Amino acid sequence: MLVLLVGCSYASDSPPSERSSSTPSPSPRDLTQALGRYAIAPCALLTDEERADFGITHPGYAVDPPTEGPGKSCYWLVSTGIQVSWVPYPPDEVRSSKENERGSRQVEIAGYSGFQTADEKSCYQNVTIGSDEDFIVHGSSGSYSIVISRTESDAPKGVCEIATSFSKLIISRLQTLDLSD
């Protein structure tokens, strides 16, 4: 059996690096459509294991506040005294207001552009993943926002690092969502 496996590895015409790059990354349209699917049920974004990795012990709660966007938002409380908020399709006026705040800076997260603002208790990140007019409500862009807020005085102070980790997780979830069903 070992001889057969070795023989198969030599039979390939392309080096391993070429084969690994053949998997295309999702297009901006696909990512925006995936975001649209989660905007309907935002708390379904995380698996039980992913919630546990972030210290989230209970499922999130979805809210539909009129000022946060055309989709629902999800909020999770973390055992370390942090609240994680995920807002798919934040309204352009809110996003623009946050982007123009003093101290706002450009960031890149998993290859996507965004910006963040922060203070002692919270970090706001907005990441643009693409656009698709069929999945974007007027007045909103193909982006999502993450807000990490310290809810207790002894909560971790590195809220922007937590926001970045959470944003990377969101992007990986959007990239792997099967849009065929």
mmCIF file of C-alpha atoms in Angstrom:
data_model
loop_
_atom_site.group_PDB
_atom_site.id
_atom_site.type_symbol
_atom_site.label_atom_id
_atom_site.label_comp_id
_atom_site.label_asym_id
_atom_site.label_seq_id
_atom_site.Cartn_x
_atom_site.Cartn_y
_atom_site.Cartn_z
ATOM 1 C CA MET A 1 0.000 0.000 0.000
ATOM 2 C CA LEU A 2 2.863 2.400 0.760
ATOM 3 C CA VAL A 3 4.331 1.798 -2.689
ATOM 4 C CA LEU A 4 0.980 2.679 -4.267
ATOM 5 C CA LEU A 5 0.782 5.989 -2.385
ATOM 6 C CA VAL A 6 4.327 6.927 -3.321
ATOM 7 C CA GLY A 7 3.602 6.043 -6.934
ATOM 8 C CA CYS A 8 0.541 8.305 -6.902
ATOM 9 C CA SER A 9 2.479 11.252 -5.601
ATOM 10 C CA TYR A 10 4.956 11.021 -8.473
ATOM 11 C CA ALA A 11 2.186 10.671 -11.063
ATOM 12 C CA SER A 12 0.970 14.212 -10.522
ATOM 13 C CA ASP A 13 2.013 16.750 -13.159
ATOM 14 C CA SER A 14 1.605 19.823 -10.972
ATOM 15 C CA PRO A 15 3.539 20.729 -7.858
ATOM 16 C CA PRO A 16 1.596 20.935 -4.565
ATOM 17 C CA SER A 17 1.704 24.752 -4.485
ATOM 18 C CA GLU A 18 -0.207 24.980 -7.788
ATOM 19 C CA ARG A 19 -2.870 22.575 -6.617
ATOM 20 C CA SER A 20 -3.502 24.445 -3.363
ATOM 21 C CA SER A 21 -4.026 27.742 -5.178
ATOM 22 C CA SER A 22 -6.695 26.248 -7.473
ATOM 23 C CA THR A 23 -9.407 26.739 -4.849
ATOM 24 C CA PRO A 24 -10.978 30.105 -5.680
ATOM 25 C CA SER A 25 -11.911 32.452 -2.885
ATOM 26 C CA PRO A 26 -15.532 33.572 -2.806
ATOM 27 C CA SER A 27 -16.378 36.582 -4.913
ATOM 28 C CA PRO A 28 -17.544 39.815 -3.246
ATOM 29 C CA ARG A 29 -21.050 39.010 -4.520
ATOM 30 C CA ASP A 30 -20.979 35.572 -2.847
ATOM 31 C CA LEU A 31 -19.788 37.065 0.427
ATOM 32 C CA THR A 32 -22.503 39.710 0.319
ATOM 33 C CA GLN A 33 -25.124 37.032 -0.349
ATOM 34 C CA ALA A 34 -23.795 35.006 2.572
ATOM 35 C CA LEU A 35 -23.984 38.116 4.741
ATOM 36 C CA GLY A 36 -27.592 38.512 3.601
ATOM 37 C CA ARG A 37 -28.413 35.002 4.778
ATOM 38 C CA TYR A 38 -27.017 35.707 8.234
ATOM 39 C CA ALA A 39 -28.745 39.117 8.402
ATOM 40 C CA ILE A 40 -32.015 37.199 8.689
ATOM 41 C CA ALA A 41 -30.811 34.988 11.568
ATOM 42 C CA PRO A 42 -27.653 36.690 12.884
ATOM 43 C CA CYS A 43 -27.241 34.564 15.984
ATOM 44 C CA ALA A 44 -26.924 31.457 13.787
ATOM 45 C CA LEU A 45 -23.539 32.814 12.726
ATOM 46 C CA LEU A 46 -21.595 30.939 15.418
ATOM 47 C CA THR A 47 -21.536 27.256 16.178
ATOM 48 C CA ASP A 48 -21.592 26.089 19.799
ATOM 49 C CA GLU A 49 -17.857 25.379 19.563
ATOM 50 C CA GLU A 50 -17.058 28.850 18.191
ATOM 51 C CA ARG A 51 -19.092 30.474 20.956
ATOM 52 C CA ALA A 52 -17.191 28.419 23.534
ATOM 53 C CA ASP A 53 -13.857 29.484 21.998
ATOM 54 C CA PHE A 54 -14.801 33.116 22.684
ATOM 55 C CA GLY A 55 -16.077 32.384 26.195
ATOM 56 C CA ILE A 56 -19.702 32.848 25.163
ATOM 57 C CA THR A 57 -21.733 30.516 27.312
ATOM 58 C CA HIS A 58 -25.247 31.198 25.975
ATOM 59 C CA PRO A 59 -26.741 31.676 22.533
ATOM 60 C CA GLY A 60 -26.980 35.290 21.471
ATOM 61 C CA TYR A 61 -30.118 37.338 21.289
ATOM 62 C CA ALA A 62 -31.255 38.932 18.059
ATOM 63 C CA VAL A 63 -32.680 42.416 17.985
ATOM 64 C CA ASP A 64 -34.139 44.482 15.195
ATOM 65 C CA PRO A 65 -33.406 48.074 16.239
ATOM 66 C CA PRO A 66 -34.356 50.620 13.571
ATOM 67 C CA THR A 67 -31.077 52.549 13.869
ATOM 68 C CA GLU A 68 -28.704 49.629 13.332
ATOM 69 C CA GLY A 69 -29.580 48.515 9.840
ATOM 70 C CA PRO A 70 -31.923 46.634 7.571
ATOM 71 C CA GLY A 71 -31.012 43.252 9.080
ATOM 72 C CA LYS A 72 -31.185 42.016 12.614
ATOM 73 C CA SER A 73 -28.222 42.300 14.951
ATOM 74 C CA CYS A 74 -26.953 39.733 17.426
ATOM 75 C CA TYR A 75 -25.556 40.321 20.892
ATOM 76 C CA TRP A 76 -23.604 37.838 22.956
ATOM 77 C CA LEU A 77 -22.484 38.230 26.562
ATOM 78 C CA VAL A 78 -19.059 36.799 27.291
ATOM 79 C CA SER A 79 -18.088 35.273 30.621
ATOM 80 C CA THR A 80 -15.182 37.728 30.902
ATOM 81 C CA GLY A 81 -17.439 40.806 31.156
ATOM 82 C CA ILE A 82 -17.595 41.715 27.471
ATOM 83 C CA GLN A 83 -20.526 42.139 25.126
ATOM 84 C CA VAL A 84 -20.038 41.215 21.473
ATOM 85 C CA SER A 85 -22.358 42.851 18.967
ATOM 86 C CA TRP A 86 -22.574 41.901 15.303
ATOM 87 C CA VAL A 87 -24.450 44.201 12.932
ATOM 88 C CA PRO A 88 -24.854 43.039 9.321
ATOM 89 C CA TYR A 89 -25.497 45.875 6.851
ATOM 90 C CA PRO A 90 -25.167 48.865 9.181
ATOM 91 C CA PRO A 91 -26.799 52.013 7.775
ATOM 92 C CA ASP A 92 -24.426 54.145 5.704
ATOM 93 C CA GLU A 93 -25.106 57.213 7.886
ATOM 94 C CA VAL A 94 -24.078 55.372 11.073
ATOM 95 C CA ARG A 95 -21.046 53.820 9.366
ATOM 96 C CA SER A 96 -19.981 57.195 7.948
ATOM 97 C CA SER A 97 -20.432 58.907 11.300
ATOM 98 C CA LYS A 98 -18.215 56.318 13.026
ATOM 99 C CA GLU A 99 -15.627 56.490 10.236
ATOM 100 C CA ASN A 100 -15.394 60.275 10.632
ATOM 101 C CA GLU A 101 -14.959 60.158 14.409
ATOM 102 C CA ARG A 102 -11.722 61.468 15.800
ATOM 103 C CA GLY A 103 -9.231 58.634 16.140
ATOM 104 C CA SER A 104 -10.814 56.467 13.452
ATOM 105 C CA ARG A 105 -8.208 54.506 11.545
ATOM 106 C CA GLN A 106 -8.124 52.254 8.508
ATOM 107 C CA VAL A 107 -7.612 48.533 9.146
ATOM 108 C CA GLU A 108 -7.313 45.422 7.041
ATOM 109 C CA ILE A 109 -8.886 42.236 8.317
ATOM 110 C CA ALA A 110 -8.344 38.953 6.497
ATOM 111 C CA GLY A 111 -7.669 40.865 3.284
ATOM 112 C CA TYR A 112 -10.718 43.149 3.518
ATOM 113 C CA SER A 113 -10.634 46.869 4.169
ATOM 114 C CA GLY A 114 -12.320 48.489 7.087
ATOM 115 C CA PHE A 115 -11.928 51.002 9.842
ATOM 116 C CA GLN A 116 -12.111 51.048 13.602
ATOM 117 C CA THR A 117 -12.676 53.509 16.386
ATOM 118 C CA ALA A 118 -11.996 52.811 20.031
ATOM 119 C CA ASP A 119 -12.142 54.262 23.507
ATOM 120 C CA GLU A 120 -11.366 52.815 26.946
ATOM 121 C CA LYS A 121 -14.506 50.678 27.037
ATOM 122 C CA SER A 122 -15.270 49.680 23.468
ATOM 123 C CA CYS A 123 -14.039 49.046 19.958
ATOM 124 C CA TYR A 124 -16.090 49.527 16.801
ATOM 125 C CA GLN A 125 -14.968 47.879 13.565
ATOM 126 C CA ASN A 126 -16.626 48.013 10.173
ATOM 127 C CA VAL A 127 -15.444 45.670 7.434
ATOM 128 C CA THR A 128 -16.500 45.970 3.794
ATOM 129 C CA ILE A 129 -16.768 42.609 2.082
ATOM 130 C CA GLY A 130 -18.394 43.507 -1.240
ATOM 131 C CA SER A 131 -21.600 44.585 -2.850
ATOM 132 C CA ASP A 132 -24.589 43.069 -4.549
ATOM 133 C CA GLU A 133 -27.591 45.281 -5.188
ATOM 134 C CA ASP A 134 -29.940 42.289 -4.792
ATOM 135 C CA PHE A 135 -28.784 41.799 -1.198
ATOM 136 C CA ILE A 136 -28.300 45.380 -0.038
ATOM 137 C CA VAL A 137 -31.123 47.587 1.165
ATOM 138 C CA HIS A 138 -30.980 51.233 0.088
ATOM 139 C CA GLY A 139 -28.909 53.224 2.569
ATOM 140 C CA SER A 140 -26.643 50.351 3.548
ATOM 141 C CA SER A 141 -23.412 48.936 2.146
ATOM 142 C CA GLY A 142 -21.988 45.441 1.799
ATOM 143 C CA SER A 143 -20.352 45.565 5.204
ATOM 144 C CA TYR A 144 -20.805 44.488 8.772
ATOM 145 C CA SER A 145 -19.897 46.054 12.084
ATOM 146 C CA ILE A 146 -18.544 44.535 15.249
ATOM 147 C CA VAL A 147 -18.793 46.310 18.580
ATOM 148 C CA ILE A 148 -16.937 44.890 21.558
ATOM 149 C CA SER A 149 -17.880 46.575 24.822
ATOM 150 C CA ARG A 150 -16.479 46.084 28.285
ATOM 151 C CA THR A 151 -19.479 45.601 30.588
ATOM 152 C CA GLU A 152 -17.509 45.014 33.790
ATOM 153 C CA SER A 153 -14.559 46.919 35.211
ATOM 154 C CA ASP A 154 -12.328 43.814 35.327
ATOM 155 C CA ALA A 155 -13.061 42.831 31.706
ATOM 156 C CA PRO A 156 -10.092 42.475 29.354
ATOM 157 C CA LYS A 157 -8.807 45.766 27.972
ATOM 158 C CA GLY A 158 -7.743 44.526 24.509
ATOM 159 C CA VAL A 159 -11.193 44.928 22.976
ATOM 160 C CA CYS A 160 -9.893 45.778 19.479
ATOM 161 C CA GLU A 161 -7.844 42.581 19.392
ATOM 162 C CA ILE A 162 -10.997 40.666 20.322
ATOM 163 C CA ALA A 163 -12.930 42.546 17.615
ATOM 164 C CA THR A 164 -10.304 41.620 15.015
ATOM 165 C CA SER A 165 -10.413 37.943 16.007
ATOM 166 C CA PHE A 166 -14.188 37.998 15.852
ATOM 167 C CA SER A 167 -14.122 39.720 12.435
ATOM 168 C CA LYS A 168 -11.766 37.059 11.087
ATOM 169 C CA LEU A 169 -14.158 34.390 12.335
ATOM 170 C CA ILE A 170 -17.098 36.107 10.609
ATOM 171 C CA ILE A 171 -15.217 36.325 7.326
ATOM 172 C CA SER A 172 -14.274 32.648 7.493
ATOM 173 C CA ARG A 173 -17.928 31.742 8.181
ATOM 174 C CA LEU A 174 -19.120 33.842 5.235
ATOM 175 C CA GLN A 175 -16.483 32.281 2.965
ATOM 176 C CA THR A 176 -17.630 28.758 3.792
ATOM 177 C CA LEU A 177 -21.415 29.235 3.652
ATOM 178 C CA ASP A 178 -22.957 27.020 0.984
ATOM 179 C CA LEU A 179 -25.177 29.299 -1.110
ATOM 180 C CA SER A 180 -26.639 26.462 -3.191
ATOM 181 C CA ASP A 181 -29.477 25.627 -0.790
#
